[in-house]
Coordinates of C-alpha atoms in Angstrom, one line a residue:
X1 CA -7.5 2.3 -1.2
X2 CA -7.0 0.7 1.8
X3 CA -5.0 -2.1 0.4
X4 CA -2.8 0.2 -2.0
X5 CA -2.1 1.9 1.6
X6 CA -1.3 -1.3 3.3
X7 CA 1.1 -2.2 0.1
X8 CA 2.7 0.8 0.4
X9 CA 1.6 1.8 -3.1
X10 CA 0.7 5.0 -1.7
X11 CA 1.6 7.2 1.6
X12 CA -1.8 9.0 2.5
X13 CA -5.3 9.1 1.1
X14 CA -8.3 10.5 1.5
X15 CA -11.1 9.6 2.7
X16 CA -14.3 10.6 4.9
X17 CA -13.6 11.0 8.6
X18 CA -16.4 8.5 9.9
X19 CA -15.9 6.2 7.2
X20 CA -12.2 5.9 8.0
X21 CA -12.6 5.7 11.6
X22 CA -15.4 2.7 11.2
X23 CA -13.1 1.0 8.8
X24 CA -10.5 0.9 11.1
X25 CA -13.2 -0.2 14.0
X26 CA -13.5 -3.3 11.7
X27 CA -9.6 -4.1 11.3
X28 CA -9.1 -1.8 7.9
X29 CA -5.9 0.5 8.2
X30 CA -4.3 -1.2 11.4
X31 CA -1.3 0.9 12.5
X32 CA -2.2 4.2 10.4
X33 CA -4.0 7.4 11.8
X34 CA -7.1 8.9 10.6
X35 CA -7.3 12.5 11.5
X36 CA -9.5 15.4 10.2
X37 CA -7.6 17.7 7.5
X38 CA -7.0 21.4 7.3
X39 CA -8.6 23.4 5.2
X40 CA -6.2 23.5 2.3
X41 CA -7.3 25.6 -0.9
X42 CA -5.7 23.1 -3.3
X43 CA -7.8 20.4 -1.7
X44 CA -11.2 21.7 -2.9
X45 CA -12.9 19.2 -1.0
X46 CA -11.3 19.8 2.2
X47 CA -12.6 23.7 1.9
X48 CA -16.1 22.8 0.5
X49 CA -16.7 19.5 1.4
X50 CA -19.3 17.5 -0.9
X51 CA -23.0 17.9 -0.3
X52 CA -25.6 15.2 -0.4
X53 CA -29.6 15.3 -1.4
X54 CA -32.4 13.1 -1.4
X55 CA -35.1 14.0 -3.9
X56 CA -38.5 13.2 -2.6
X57 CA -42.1 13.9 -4.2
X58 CA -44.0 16.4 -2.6
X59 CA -46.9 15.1 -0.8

C-alpha cells in the first residue's frame, strides 16, 4: 500500500492509526498525513472498527 501511494497508483488508503504513524516513524509515507477518520456509515470499519481475541484454555 505504501508503495502504490508513493507511485501515485492511488490517492488515500486506509490503514490503522498507530500502524501508520509507526510506519511513517520508520521513513514509510514521507510527505503524506496520517490522521484519524470520521465515522462515515459507508466505511463500516471506520463506525465499528474490527475487534481482536485471543483464545486461551481455561486453567
Amino acid at each position: 500500500m505504501a508503495q502504490d501511494l508513493a507511485a501515485g497508483r492511488i490517492d488515500v488508503a486506509f490503514e490503522s492509526y498507530v500502524v501508520g504513524l509507526e510506519a511513517q516513524k520508520s521513513g514509510a509515507y514521507p510527505g503524506m498525513k496520517v490522521k484519524i477518520i470520521e465515522p462515515d456509515k459507508r466505511i463500516a470499519a471506520s463506525v465499528e472498527p474490527g475487534q481482536a481475541k485471543l483464545p486461551l484454555h481455561q486453567g
